[in-house]
């Protein structure tokens, strides 16, 4: 069943963030939400994740589905290593060689046993991406997942997402249209009178 957002409205006090937003995302489709800062892209992801309630409108197609998310902040446990952070979503039965291979797929080598507090911002970002992908689920929400990544690691992370999320619905917020191109995503502009690309 596709995700359908119809006439979504959300305000914070007197500030209207979303006035009348509608969007449909097909099962297994990758969509990039784009638009100016503060236009409501993150709010849309939070509404889809069930973390924020809309003031009006209707959402269908998310009920009963497992949703995983990469937030703007990494939300990692600083005092354990990257493997332990991914293990948190998989349980202790996860094979360490599998987890090591997943982290290496995004260019993270030799970080076993090193607390993530000691990793760079870009490295933490990639741990957060791997954790969300490994958590599984039908829907993956990504809020600017490539922040802090240079061109090479951005491409590596995008390739990882593209290969590991086939068949899953992916909705990503980004400011870089190249991210959409890398993922083969449809672009939806939020809060602007622009056609979908």
C-alpha positions as a LaTeX table, in Angstrom:
\begin{tabular}{lrrr}
\hline
Residue & $x$ (\AA) & $y$ (\AA) & $z$ (\AA) \\
\hline
Unk1 & 0.00 & 0.00 & 0.00 \\
Unk2 & 1.45 & 3.39 & $-0.94$ \\
Unk3 & 2.01 & 6.15 & 1.61 \\
Unk4 & $-0.56$ & 8.89 & 1.11 \\
Unk5 & $-0.30$ & 12.25 & 2.84 \\
Unk6 & $-3.33$ & 14.41 & 2.15 \\
Unk7 & $-3.65$ & 18.10 & 3.05 \\
Unk8 & $-1.19$ & 17.90 & 5.96 \\
Unk9 & $-1.13$ & 20.98 & 8.17 \\
Unk10 & 1.21 & 21.77 & 11.03 \\
Unk11 & 1.91 & 24.94 & 13.00 \\
Unk12 & 4.13 & 25.68 & 15.97 \\
Unk13 & 2.38 & 28.48 & 17.78 \\
Unk14 & 1.66 & 31.16 & 15.19 \\
Unk15 & 4.26 & 29.85 & 12.76 \\
Unk16 & 2.67 & 27.78 & 9.99 \\
Unk17 & 5.19 & 25.15 & 8.88 \\
Unk18 & 2.95 & 23.08 & 6.60 \\
Unk19 & $-0.18$ & 24.73 & 5.21 \\
Unk20 & $-1.59$ & 22.09 & 2.85 \\
Unk21 & 0.88 & 19.41 & 1.82 \\
Unk22 & $-0.07$ & 16.29 & $-0.13$ \\
Unk23 & 2.18 & 13.54 & $-1.46$ \\
Unk24 & 1.97 & 9.90 & $-2.50$ \\
Unk25 & 4.93 & 7.53 & $-2.30$ \\
Unk26 & 4.64 & 4.13 & $-3.94$ \\
Unk27 & 5.83 & 0.97 & $-2.20$ \\
Unk28 & 9.56 & 0.54 & $-2.74$ \\
Unk29 & 10.01 & 4.06 & $-4.14$ \\
Unk30 & 12.81 & 6.46 & $-3.17$ \\
Unk31 & 11.78 & 10.09 & $-2.80$ \\
Unk32 & 13.87 & 13.15 & $-1.90$ \\
Unk33 & 12.14 & 16.05 & $-0.20$ \\
Unk34 & 13.72 & 19.36 & $-1.12$ \\
Unk35 & 12.98 & 22.99 & $-0.34$ \\
Unk36 & 14.33 & 25.95 & 1.60 \\
Unk37 & 15.35 & 25.63 & 5.24 \\
Unk38 & 12.47 & 25.80 & 7.69 \\
Unk39 & 9.84 & 24.87 & 5.08 \\
Unk40 & 8.72 & 21.72 & 6.93 \\
Unk41 & 10.75 & 18.84 & 5.48 \\
Unk42 & 11.95 & 17.51 & 8.84 \\
Unk43 & 8.47 & 18.01 & 10.27 \\
Unk44 & 7.08 & 15.81 & 7.49 \\
Unk45 & 9.52 & 13.03 & 8.38 \\
Unk46 & 8.62 & 13.34 & 12.07 \\
Unk47 & 4.92 & 13.12 & 11.20 \\
Unk48 & 5.51 & 10.01 & 9.09 \\
Unk49 & 7.52 & 8.46 & 11.93 \\
Unk50 & 4.70 & 9.14 & 14.38 \\
Unk51 & 6.88 & 11.48 & 16.47 \\
Unk52 & 4.81 & 14.59 & 15.69 \\
Unk53 & 1.07 & 14.84 & 15.17 \\
Unk54 & $-0.25$ & 16.94 & 12.29 \\
Unk55 & $-2.83$ & 19.62 & 13.09 \\
Unk56 & $-4.90$ & 18.52 & 10.13 \\
Unk57 & $-4.92$ & 16.20 & 7.15 \\
Unk58 & $-4.75$ & 12.46 & 6.71 \\
Unk59 & $-1.95$ & 9.87 & 6.41 \\
Unk60 & $-2.41$ & 6.34 & 5.11 \\
Unk61 & 0.00 & 3.54 & 4.35 \\
Unk62 & 2.29 & 3.72 & 7.40 \\
Unk63 & 0.11 & 1.96 & 9.95 \\
Unk64 & 1.51 & $-1.40$ & 11.03 \\
Unk65 & 4.76 & $-0.90$ & 9.09 \\
Unk66 & 8.19 & $-0.82$ & 10.73 \\
Unk67 & 9.81 & 2.57 & 10.23 \\
Unk68 & 13.50 & 3.29 & 10.82 \\
Unk69 & 15.06 & 6.74 & 10.73 \\
Unk70 & 18.33 & 8.61 & 10.52 \\
Unk71 & 17.83 & 11.90 & 12.36 \\
Unk72 & 19.77 & 15.12 & 11.77 \\
Unk73 & 21.72 & 14.30 & 14.91 \\
Unk74 & 23.40 & 10.88 & 14.97 \\
Unk75 & 21.83 & 9.60 & 18.22 \\
Unk76 & 24.60 & 7.11 & 18.85 \\
Unk77 & 25.82 & 5.77 & 22.19 \\
Unk78 & 29.17 & 7.52 & 22.55 \\
Unk79 & 30.95 & 5.14 & 24.91 \\
Unk80 & 30.58 & 1.96 & 22.80 \\
Unk81 & 32.03 & 1.20 & 19.39 \\
Unk82 & 30.35 & 1.29 & 15.97 \\
Unk83 & 29.59 & $-2.43$ & 15.97 \\
Unk84 & 27.88 & $-2.23$ & 19.37 \\
Unk85 & 25.79 & 0.72 & 18.14 \\
Unk86 & 24.51 & $-1.36$ & 15.22 \\
Unk87 & 24.05 & $-4.40$ & 17.46 \\
Unk88 & 21.56 & $-2.38$ & 19.50 \\
Unk89 & 18.97 & $-2.69$ & 16.73 \\
Unk90 & 19.78 & $-6.30$ & 15.85 \\
Unk91 & 20.35 & $-7.89$ & 19.23 \\
Unk92 & 23.33 & $-9.85$ & 20.47 \\
Unk93 & 22.69 & $-12.64$ & 17.95 \\
Unk94 & 24.01 & $-10.45$ & 15.14 \\
Unk95 & 27.22 & $-11.83$ & 13.65 \\
Unk96 & 30.13 & $-9.47$ & 14.17 \\
Unk97 & 31.65 & $-10.37$ & 10.80 \\
Unk98 & 28.38 & $-9.28$ & 9.12 \\
Unk99 & 28.34 & $-5.99$ & 11.07 \\
Unk100 & 32.02 & $-5.40$ & 10.28 \\
Unk101 & 31.31 & $-5.94$ & 6.55 \\
Unk102 & 28.36 & $-3.51$ & 6.64 \\
Unk103 & 30.52 & $-0.81$ & 8.24 \\
Unk104 & 33.35 & $-1.46$ & 5.79 \\
Unk105 & 30.86 & $-1.03$ & 2.92 \\
Unk106 & 30.63 & 2.66 & 3.89 \\
Unk107 & 34.38 & 3.03 & 4.34 \\
Unk108 & 34.54 & 2.44 & 8.10 \\
Unk109 & 37.60 & 0.27 & 8.75 \\
Unk110 & 39.43 & $-0.30$ & 12.01 \\
Unk111 & 36.80 & 1.29 & 14.24 \\
Unk112 & 36.10 & $-1.85$ & 16.24 \\
Unk113 & 36.76 & $-1.35$ & 19.94 \\
Unk114 & 36.98 & 2.43 & 19.52 \\
Unk115 & 34.19 & 4.41 & 21.27 \\
Unk116 & 32.18 & 6.37 & 18.69 \\
Unk117 & 32.92 & 9.52 & 20.71 \\
Unk118 & 36.41 & 9.27 & 19.18 \\
Unk119 & 35.11 & 9.13 & 15.60 \\
Unk120 & 34.81 & 12.14 & 13.29 \\
Unk121 & 31.40 & 13.62 & 12.53 \\
Unk122 & 31.35 & 12.03 & 9.08 \\
Unk123 & 32.23 & 8.62 & 10.52 \\
Unk124 & 29.44 & 8.89 & 13.11 \\
Unk125 & 27.04 & 9.80 & 10.32 \\
Unk126 & 27.90 & 6.61 & 8.45 \\
Unk127 & 27.44 & 4.51 & 11.60 \\
Unk128 & 23.95 & 6.04 & 11.95 \\
Unk129 & 23.15 & 5.15 & 8.32 \\
Unk130 & 24.33 & 1.55 & 8.71 \\
Unk131 & 22.37 & 1.17 & 11.95 \\
Unk132 & 19.13 & 2.39 & 10.35 \\
Unk133 & 19.58 & 0.17 & 7.28 \\
Unk134 & 20.41 & $-2.92$ & 9.37 \\
Unk135 & 17.39 & $-2.31$ & 11.61 \\
Unk136 & 15.23 & $-3.31$ & 8.64 \\
Unk137 & 11.63 & $-2.27$ & 8.20 \\
Unk138 & 9.51 & $-1.36$ & 5.23 \\
Unk139 & 10.09 & 2.40 & 5.46 \\
Unk140 & 13.39 & 4.23 & 5.90 \\
Unk141 & 13.36 & 7.96 & 6.70 \\
Unk142 & 16.60 & 9.90 & 6.23 \\
Unk143 & 17.02 & 13.48 & 7.48 \\
Unk144 & 20.04 & 14.92 & 5.67 \\
Unk145 & 22.00 & 11.67 & 6.10 \\
Unk146 & 25.08 & 12.84 & 4.18 \\
Unk147 & 25.83 & 15.91 & 6.33 \\
Unk148 & 29.55 & 16.15 & 7.04 \\
Unk149 & 30.56 & 13.69 & 4.33 \\
Unk150 & 33.06 & 14.61 & 1.64 \\
Unk151 & 32.34 & 13.81 & $-2.00$ \\
Unk152 & 33.90 & 10.33 & $-1.95$ \\
Unk153 & 32.25 & 9.15 & 1.28 \\
Unk154 & 28.94 & 10.71 & 0.22 \\
Unk155 & 29.01 & 8.63 & $-2.96$ \\
Unk156 & 30.01 & 5.54 & $-0.98$ \\
Unk157 & 27.14 & 6.05 & 1.50 \\
Unk158 & 24.68 & 6.68 & $-1.34$ \\
Unk159 & 25.79 & 3.49 & $-3.12$ \\
Unk160 & 25.37 & 1.58 & 0.14 \\
Unk161 & 21.84 & 2.92 & 0.59 \\
Unk162 & 20.89 & 2.22 & $-3.00$ \\
Unk163 & 22.01 & $-1.41$ & $-2.88$ \\
Unk164 & 20.79 & $-2.18$ & 0.66 \\
Unk165 & 17.33 & $-0.62$ & 0.43 \\
Unk166 & 15.96 & $-2.18$ & $-2.75$ \\
Unk167 & 12.28 & $-2.98$ & $-2.26$ \\
Unk168 & 12.01 & $-0.63$ & 0.73 \\
Unk169 & 10.35 & 2.77 & 0.69 \\
Unk170 & 12.94 & 5.51 & 1.30 \\
Unk171 & 12.10 & 9.16 & 1.99 \\
Unk172 & 15.08 & 11.46 & 2.36 \\
Unk173 & 15.43 & 15.15 & 3.15 \\
Unk174 & 18.35 & 16.78 & 1.35 \\
Unk175 & 19.51 & 20.16 & 0.07 \\
Unk176 & 21.64 & 18.64 & $-2.67$ \\
Unk177 & 19.89 & 17.52 & $-5.85$ \\
Unk178 & 22.92 & 15.32 & $-6.59$ \\
Unk179 & 21.90 & 13.14 & $-3.64$ \\
Unk180 & 18.62 & 12.45 & $-5.41$ \\
Unk181 & 20.49 & 11.63 & $-8.62$ \\
Unk182 & 22.83 & 9.23 & $-6.78$ \\
Unk183 & 19.88 & 7.36 & $-5.28$ \\
Unk184 & 17.77 & 7.44 & $-8.45$ \\
Unk185 & 15.10 & 9.24 & $-6.44$ \\
Unk186 & 12.08 & 11.27 & $-7.41$ \\
Unk187 & 12.32 & 14.85 & $-6.11$ \\
Unk188 & 9.35 & 16.42 & $-4.34$ \\
Unk189 & 9.58 & 20.14 & $-3.57$ \\
Unk190 & 8.07 & 21.14 & $-0.23$ \\
Unk191 & 6.44 & 24.53 & 0.16 \\
Unk192 & 7.23 & 25.72 & $-3.35$ \\
Unk193 & 5.22 & 25.82 & $-6.52$ \\
Unk194 & 7.57 & 23.56 & $-8.45$ \\
Unk195 & 6.75 & 20.44 & $-10.32$ \\
Unk196 & 8.01 & 17.07 & $-9.16$ \\
Unk197 & 11.13 & 15.92 & $-11.02$ \\
\hline
\end{tabular}
